XYZ file of C-alpha atoms in Angstrom:
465
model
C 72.688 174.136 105.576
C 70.136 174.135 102.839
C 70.142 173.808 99.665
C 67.703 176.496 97.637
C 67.285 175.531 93.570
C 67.898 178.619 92.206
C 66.166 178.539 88.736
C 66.308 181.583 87.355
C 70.148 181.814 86.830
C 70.866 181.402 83.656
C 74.347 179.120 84.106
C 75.251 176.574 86.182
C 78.200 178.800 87.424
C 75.496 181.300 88.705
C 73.235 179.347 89.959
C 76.183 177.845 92.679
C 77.460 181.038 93.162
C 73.299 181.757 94.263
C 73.312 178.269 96.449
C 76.754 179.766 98.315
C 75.688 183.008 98.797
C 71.731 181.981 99.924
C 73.763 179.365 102.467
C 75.806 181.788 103.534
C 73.043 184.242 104.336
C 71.246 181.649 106.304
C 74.105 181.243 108.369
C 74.479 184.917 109.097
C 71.083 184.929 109.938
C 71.103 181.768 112.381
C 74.281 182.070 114.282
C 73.566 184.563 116.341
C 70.775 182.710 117.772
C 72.873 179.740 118.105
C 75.348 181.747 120.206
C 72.609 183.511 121.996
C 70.755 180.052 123.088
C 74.378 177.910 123.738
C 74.838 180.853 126.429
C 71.367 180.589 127.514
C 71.886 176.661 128.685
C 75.237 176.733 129.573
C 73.910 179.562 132.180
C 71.446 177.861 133.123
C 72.898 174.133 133.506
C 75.876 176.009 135.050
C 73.790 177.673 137.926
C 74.563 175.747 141.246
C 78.030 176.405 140.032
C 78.043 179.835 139.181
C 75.950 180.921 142.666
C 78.869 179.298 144.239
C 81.457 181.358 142.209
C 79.636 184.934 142.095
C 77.781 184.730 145.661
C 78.784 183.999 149.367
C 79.033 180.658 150.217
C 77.377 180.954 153.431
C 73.927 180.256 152.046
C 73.618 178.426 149.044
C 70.095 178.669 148.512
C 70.648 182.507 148.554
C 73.302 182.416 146.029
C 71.311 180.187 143.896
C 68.068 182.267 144.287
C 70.220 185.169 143.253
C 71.962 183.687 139.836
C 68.208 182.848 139.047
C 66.992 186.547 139.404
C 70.055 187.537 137.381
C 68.705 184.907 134.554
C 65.052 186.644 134.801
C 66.305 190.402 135.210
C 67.895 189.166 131.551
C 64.743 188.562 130.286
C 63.067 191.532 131.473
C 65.836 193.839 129.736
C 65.125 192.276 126.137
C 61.970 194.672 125.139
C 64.573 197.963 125.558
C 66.835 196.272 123.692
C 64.058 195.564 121.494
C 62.908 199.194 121.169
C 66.630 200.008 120.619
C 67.709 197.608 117.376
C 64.077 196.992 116.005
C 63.585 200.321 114.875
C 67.948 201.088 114.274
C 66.930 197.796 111.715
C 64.135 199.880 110.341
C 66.716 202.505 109.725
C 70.344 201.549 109.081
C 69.445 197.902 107.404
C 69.437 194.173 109.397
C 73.046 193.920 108.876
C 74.376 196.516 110.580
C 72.062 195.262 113.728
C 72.937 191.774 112.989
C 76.778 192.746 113.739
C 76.394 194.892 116.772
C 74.158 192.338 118.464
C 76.132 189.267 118.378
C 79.482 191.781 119.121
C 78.114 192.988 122.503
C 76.612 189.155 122.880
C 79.461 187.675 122.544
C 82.034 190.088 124.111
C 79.519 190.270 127.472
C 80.109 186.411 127.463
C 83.295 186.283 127.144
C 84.009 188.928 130.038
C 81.908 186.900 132.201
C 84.235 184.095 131.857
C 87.342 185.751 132.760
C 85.380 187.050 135.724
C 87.138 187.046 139.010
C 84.560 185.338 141.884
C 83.050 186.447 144.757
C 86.610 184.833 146.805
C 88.686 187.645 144.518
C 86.716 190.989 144.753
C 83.560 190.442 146.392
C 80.703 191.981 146.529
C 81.896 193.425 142.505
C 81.879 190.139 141.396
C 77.968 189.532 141.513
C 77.193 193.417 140.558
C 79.896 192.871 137.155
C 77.924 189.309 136.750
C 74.272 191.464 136.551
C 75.526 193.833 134.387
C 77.530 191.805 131.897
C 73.997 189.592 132.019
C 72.214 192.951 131.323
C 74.026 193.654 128.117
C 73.509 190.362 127.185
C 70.182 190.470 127.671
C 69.624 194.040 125.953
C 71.761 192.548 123.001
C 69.308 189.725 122.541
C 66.311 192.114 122.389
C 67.788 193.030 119.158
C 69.026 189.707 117.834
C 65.363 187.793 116.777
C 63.708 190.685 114.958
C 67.322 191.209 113.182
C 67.563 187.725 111.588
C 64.067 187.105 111.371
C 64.022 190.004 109.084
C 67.144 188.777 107.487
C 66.470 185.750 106.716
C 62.831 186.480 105.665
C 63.896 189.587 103.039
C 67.072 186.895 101.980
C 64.972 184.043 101.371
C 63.745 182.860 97.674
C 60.086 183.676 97.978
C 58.458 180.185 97.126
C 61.389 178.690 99.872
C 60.935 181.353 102.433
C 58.959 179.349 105.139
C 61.886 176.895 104.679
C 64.991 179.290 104.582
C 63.339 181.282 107.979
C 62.695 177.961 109.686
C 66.568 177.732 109.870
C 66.864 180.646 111.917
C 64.596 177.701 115.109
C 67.308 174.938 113.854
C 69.637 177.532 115.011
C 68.404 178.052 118.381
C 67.601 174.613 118.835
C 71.040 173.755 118.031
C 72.600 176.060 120.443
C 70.184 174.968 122.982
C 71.777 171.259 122.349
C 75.511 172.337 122.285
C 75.083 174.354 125.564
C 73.718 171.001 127.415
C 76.470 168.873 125.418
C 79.194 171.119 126.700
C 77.808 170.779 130.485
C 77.753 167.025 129.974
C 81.202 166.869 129.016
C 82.476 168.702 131.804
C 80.166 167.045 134.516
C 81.913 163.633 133.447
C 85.165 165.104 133.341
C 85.872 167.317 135.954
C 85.350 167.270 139.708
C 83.503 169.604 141.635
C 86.607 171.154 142.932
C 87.932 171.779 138.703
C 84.126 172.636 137.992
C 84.317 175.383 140.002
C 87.978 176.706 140.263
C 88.012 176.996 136.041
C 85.420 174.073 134.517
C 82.613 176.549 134.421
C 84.339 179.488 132.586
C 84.814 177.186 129.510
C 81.306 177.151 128.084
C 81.813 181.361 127.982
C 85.432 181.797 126.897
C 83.691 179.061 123.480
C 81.656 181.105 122.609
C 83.847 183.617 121.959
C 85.025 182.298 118.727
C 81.698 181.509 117.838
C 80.994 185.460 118.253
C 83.781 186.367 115.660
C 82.988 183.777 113.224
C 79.413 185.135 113.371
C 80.757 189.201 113.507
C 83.103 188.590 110.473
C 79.954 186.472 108.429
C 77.387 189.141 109.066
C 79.761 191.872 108.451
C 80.771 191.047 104.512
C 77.241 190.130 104.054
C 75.277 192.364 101.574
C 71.474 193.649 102.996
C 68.760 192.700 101.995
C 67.417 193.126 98.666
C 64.164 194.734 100.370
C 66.574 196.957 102.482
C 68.312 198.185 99.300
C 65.077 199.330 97.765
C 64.030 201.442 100.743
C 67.399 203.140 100.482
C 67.458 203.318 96.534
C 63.612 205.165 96.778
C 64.202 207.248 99.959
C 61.941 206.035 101.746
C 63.705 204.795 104.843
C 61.455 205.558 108.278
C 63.000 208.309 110.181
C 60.297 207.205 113.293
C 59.409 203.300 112.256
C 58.233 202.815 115.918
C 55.813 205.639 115.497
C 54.722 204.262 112.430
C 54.285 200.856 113.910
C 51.829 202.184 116.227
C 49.423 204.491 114.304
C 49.321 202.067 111.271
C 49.815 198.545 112.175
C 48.684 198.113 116.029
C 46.660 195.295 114.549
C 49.071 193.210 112.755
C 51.560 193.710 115.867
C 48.784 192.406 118.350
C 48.521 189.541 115.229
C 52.457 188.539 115.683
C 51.848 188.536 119.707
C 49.218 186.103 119.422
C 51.515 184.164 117.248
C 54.624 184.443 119.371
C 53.170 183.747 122.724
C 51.616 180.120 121.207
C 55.379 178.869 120.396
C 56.930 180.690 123.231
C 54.761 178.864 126.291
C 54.976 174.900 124.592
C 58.559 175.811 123.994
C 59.818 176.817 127.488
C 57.266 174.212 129.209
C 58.431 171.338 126.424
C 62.154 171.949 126.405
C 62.996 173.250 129.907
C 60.203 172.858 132.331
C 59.324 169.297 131.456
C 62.767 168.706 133.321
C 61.681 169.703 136.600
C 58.236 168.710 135.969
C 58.909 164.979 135.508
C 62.127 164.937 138.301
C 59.660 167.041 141.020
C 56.303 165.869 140.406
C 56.152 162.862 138.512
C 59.554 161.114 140.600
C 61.566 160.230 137.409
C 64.906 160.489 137.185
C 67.069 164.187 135.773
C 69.112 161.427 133.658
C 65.696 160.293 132.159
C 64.240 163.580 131.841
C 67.220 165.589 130.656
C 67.102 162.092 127.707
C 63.895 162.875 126.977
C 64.420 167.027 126.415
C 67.688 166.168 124.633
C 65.874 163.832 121.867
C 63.098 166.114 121.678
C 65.153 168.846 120.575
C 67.030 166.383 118.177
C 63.754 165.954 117.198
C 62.791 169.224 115.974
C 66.426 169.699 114.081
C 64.524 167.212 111.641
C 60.951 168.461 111.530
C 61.246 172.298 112.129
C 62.640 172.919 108.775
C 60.701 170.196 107.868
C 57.003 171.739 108.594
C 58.643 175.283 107.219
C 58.872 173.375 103.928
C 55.343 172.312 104.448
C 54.007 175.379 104.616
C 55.997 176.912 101.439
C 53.873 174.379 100.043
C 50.442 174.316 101.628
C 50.784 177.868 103.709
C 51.412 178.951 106.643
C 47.531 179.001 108.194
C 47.238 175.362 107.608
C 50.613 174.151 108.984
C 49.902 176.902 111.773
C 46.222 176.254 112.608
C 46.502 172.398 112.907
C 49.646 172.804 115.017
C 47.799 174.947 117.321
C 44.554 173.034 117.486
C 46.525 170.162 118.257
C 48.143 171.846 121.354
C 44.672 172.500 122.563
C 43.107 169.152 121.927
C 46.539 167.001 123.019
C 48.013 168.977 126.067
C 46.321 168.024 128.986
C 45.854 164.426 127.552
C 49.560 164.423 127.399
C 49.934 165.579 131.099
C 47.573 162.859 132.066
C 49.615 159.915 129.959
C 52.554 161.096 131.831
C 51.329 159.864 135.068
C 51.018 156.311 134.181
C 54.416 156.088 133.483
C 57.972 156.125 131.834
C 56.836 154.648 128.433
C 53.356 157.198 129.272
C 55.976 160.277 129.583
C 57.998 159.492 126.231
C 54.960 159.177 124.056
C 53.327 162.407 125.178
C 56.701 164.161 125.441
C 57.604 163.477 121.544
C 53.849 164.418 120.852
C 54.283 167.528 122.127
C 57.428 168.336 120.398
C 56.313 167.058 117.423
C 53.597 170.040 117.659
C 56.358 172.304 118.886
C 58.158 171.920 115.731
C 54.981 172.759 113.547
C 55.071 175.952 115.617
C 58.564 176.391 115.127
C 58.655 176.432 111.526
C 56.177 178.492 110.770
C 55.340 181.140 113.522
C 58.787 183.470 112.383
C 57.954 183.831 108.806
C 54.160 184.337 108.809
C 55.242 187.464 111.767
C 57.642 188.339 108.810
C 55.302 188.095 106.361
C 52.657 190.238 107.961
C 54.870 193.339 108.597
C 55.591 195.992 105.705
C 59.740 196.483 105.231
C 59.169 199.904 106.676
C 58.315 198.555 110.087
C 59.071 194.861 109.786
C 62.385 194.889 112.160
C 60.662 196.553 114.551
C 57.405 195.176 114.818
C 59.480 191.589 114.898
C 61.770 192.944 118.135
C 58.954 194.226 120.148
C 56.380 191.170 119.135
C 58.662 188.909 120.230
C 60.781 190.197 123.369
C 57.430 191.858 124.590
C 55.995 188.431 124.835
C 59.345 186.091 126.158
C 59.502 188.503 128.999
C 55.878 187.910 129.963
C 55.086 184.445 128.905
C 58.030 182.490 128.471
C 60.692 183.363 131.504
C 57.848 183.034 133.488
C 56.705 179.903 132.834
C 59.086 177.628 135.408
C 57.759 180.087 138.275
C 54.429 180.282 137.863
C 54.092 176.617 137.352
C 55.470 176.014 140.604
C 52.956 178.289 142.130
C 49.932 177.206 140.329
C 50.385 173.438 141.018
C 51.321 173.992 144.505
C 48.141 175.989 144.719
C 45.864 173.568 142.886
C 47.271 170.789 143.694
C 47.215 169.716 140.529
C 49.888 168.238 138.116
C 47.367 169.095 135.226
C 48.184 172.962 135.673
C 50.968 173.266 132.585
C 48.437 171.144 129.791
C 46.094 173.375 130.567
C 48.231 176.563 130.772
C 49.719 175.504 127.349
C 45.835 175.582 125.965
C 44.989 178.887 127.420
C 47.736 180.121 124.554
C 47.020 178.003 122.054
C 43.437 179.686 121.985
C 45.428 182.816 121.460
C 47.442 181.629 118.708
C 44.693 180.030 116.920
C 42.530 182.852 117.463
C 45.239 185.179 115.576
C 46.083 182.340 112.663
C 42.275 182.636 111.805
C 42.179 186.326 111.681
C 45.309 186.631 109.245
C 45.535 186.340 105.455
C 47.360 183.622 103.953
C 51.096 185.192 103.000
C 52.994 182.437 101.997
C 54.522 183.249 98.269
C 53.528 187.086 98.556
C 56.244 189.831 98.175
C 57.677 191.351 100.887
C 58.188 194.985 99.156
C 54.636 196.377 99.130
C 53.408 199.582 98.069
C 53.385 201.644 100.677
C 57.075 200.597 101.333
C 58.245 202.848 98.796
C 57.266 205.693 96.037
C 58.077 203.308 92.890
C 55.987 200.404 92.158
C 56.205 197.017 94.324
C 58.257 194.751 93.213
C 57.430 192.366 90.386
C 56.587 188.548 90.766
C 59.942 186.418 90.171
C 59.885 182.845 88.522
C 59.457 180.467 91.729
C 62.900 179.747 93.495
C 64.363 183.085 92.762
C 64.563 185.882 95.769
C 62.505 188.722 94.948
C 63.206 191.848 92.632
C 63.313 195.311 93.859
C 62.716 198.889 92.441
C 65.179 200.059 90.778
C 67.801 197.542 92.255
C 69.405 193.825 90.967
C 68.814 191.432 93.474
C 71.365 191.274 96.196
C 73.332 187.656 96.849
């Protein structure tokens, strides 16, 4: 966890009770995402398994086909669930969305894995497995725009590109755990174990995982911005209304944003897989290698670069990131032909990139938003984009080098959004450092600058720890 130096305390008793409370926040904020993305791999690692489980065994290639469209149908849920918690954030507070989410996360995931299979009830046991997936997928709509906002509003101001960054180690290390987990039971268990009770394990997990989160968020305080809206009366009664007549342009601003780390991330950490086993002949062992030290990788440098831009801001550590994806993609697509040592280089190159992206594309979409709208604009930003850009990025790969016969196709789909994203970076104003309570938020005055390493003061209102 990190460690924030909290200045402005006035003992040294305060200023660890500060440290606890900040590194409890961030973990509030994070593990949701970490439950959210150890699901999200141990579905996906666990698919030949689960078809075989949920679907008739007649045709495998059917039942596989069909866990798949249960994965996307997922994705394409996550912009209602969106429209759902971003605004109830906007009106209730982030904690009381950052509990429900990871409750019906976690309790969806655990009922899948005391599931009965298609052998036990039939034809029920796929349609509970789409709608337990549904929930999930509605719950996640809400769970980015609720800790982004979180951790952004918890954050000392001069550390916030740094304390949001966690909320990517999160994911990242949920994406790792998920894979670990598979691992472990591939080399344990046979195929006969894997499938009678080996796959339900990964699911009944993260159960715990869930209440550990529930009970953190849930003695959490909100946010100090939160607070203020309440303390004023100023809290949106229609924030998604508001989002659209006032700030169309600063939500079209964190889309341009969002889609430039959502494409390198799904093509970098899960297509690169299949791209280097089915086009380039490498081995899964090698590949998954390669994925798994990327993402080790970024544990290191995505808090790292969200450091960097605390201290040099966001558009710089933003803009070179992107204009590096558009000059190195395709040259990395094209080392990766000429070989295993060829595929490692570019891979880390990319990743290294990845995690520039990382660190800084959640705050600076924080940043932009007022309070008022900020939960909401986050949610639909975000799950708007993943359900065009990023679940579709294994598919339409597939089609477009198959149709171009050309193994070029993903460097230079990755540069088509990194034109977006750099195109948005240059039209935004530099935020890093500025308060998050503006104006307009609320009838009192905004709230005053704080001595560096201290979270911001609000109207009216000590800040919260």
């Amino acid at each position: 966890m990190p460690t924030w130096n909290t200045g402005a305390t006035t003992t040294e008793a305060a200023a660890a009770t500060d440290v606890v409370s900040l590194r409890r926040r961030v973990a509030a904020g994070a593990i949701g995402v970490f439950v959210h993305w150890f699901d999200w791999a141990a579905y996906a690692y666990l698919a030949g398994t689960v078809a075989t489980v949920f679907f008739p065994a007649e045709d495998s290639t059917t039942g596989l086909l069909a866990v798949f469209g249960v994965f996307a149908v997922s994705f394409g849920i996550r912009p209602i669930g969106a429209m759902v918690f971003g605004p109830l954030g906007d009106r209730i507070g982030r904690k009381r969305t950052l509990s429900l989410v990871i409750f019906l996360m976690s309790g969806a995931t655990l009922t899948i894995g005391l599931l009965p299979g298609y052998g036990t009830i039939g034809i029920a046991a796929p349609v509970l497995l789409l709608v337990l997936r549904l929930v999930q997928g509605f719950a996640a709509g809400g769970e980015f725009g609720s800790a982004a906002s979180f951790l952004a509003e918890s954050a000392p101001r001069r550390r916030r590109g740094f304390g949001v960054s966690w909320l990517e180690v999160g994911s990242l290390l949920g994406f790792l755990a998920g894979s670990f987990v598979f691992l472990l039971l591939s080399a344990g268990l046979d195929e006969a174990q894997l499938t009678s009770w080996g796959w339900r394990i990964p699911f009944l997990v993260s159960a715990p995982l869930g209440v550990i989160g529930f009970v953190i968020r849930n003695k959490i305080e909100d946010t100090p911005e939160y607070q203020a809206l309440e303390a004023s009366g100023t809290v949106p009664r229609s924030p998604v209304r508001e989002l659209f007549r006032s700030e169309k342009r600063r939500l079209l601003q964190a889309a341009g944003l969002m889609t430039a780390m959502h494409v390198p991330f799904y093509m970098v950490l899960t297509y690169l897989v299949t791209y280097e086993t089915d086009h380039l002949g490498r081995s899964s062992d090698s590949a998954a290698l390669l994925s798994t030290v990327i993402s080790l990788l970024g544990l290191v440098l995505v808090p790292a670069f969200g450091y960097l831009s605390d201290r040099v801001g966001r558009k710089a550590v933003f803009v070179g990131a992107t204009v590096a994806l558009l000059v190195l993609s395709a040259p990395a697509f094209l080392l990766m032909r000429t070989g295993s040592a060829g595929t490692w280089v570019a891979g880390l190159l990319l990743g290294v990139v990845l995690a520039a992206i990382l660190g800084t594309y959640a705050v600076w979409s924080a940043e932009i938003f007022p309070t008022r709208t900020r939960q909401s604009g986050l949610s639909i930003a975000y799950n708007v984009t993943a359900a065009l850009f990023a679940g579709t990025v294994p598919y339409l790969m597939t089609v477009l080098i198959s149709a171009t016969g050309s193994t070029l196709v993903p460097g230079f789909y990755m540069m088509l959004f990194a034109v977006g994203g750099l195109v948005a970076a240059l039209s935004l104003k530099e935020t890093a450092g500025s308060p998050l309570l503006r104006p307009e938020d609320v009838s009192a005055p905004a709230a005053p600058d704080m001595p560096e390493g201290t979270a911001e003061e609000v109207p009216g209102r000590a800040p919260a720890r």
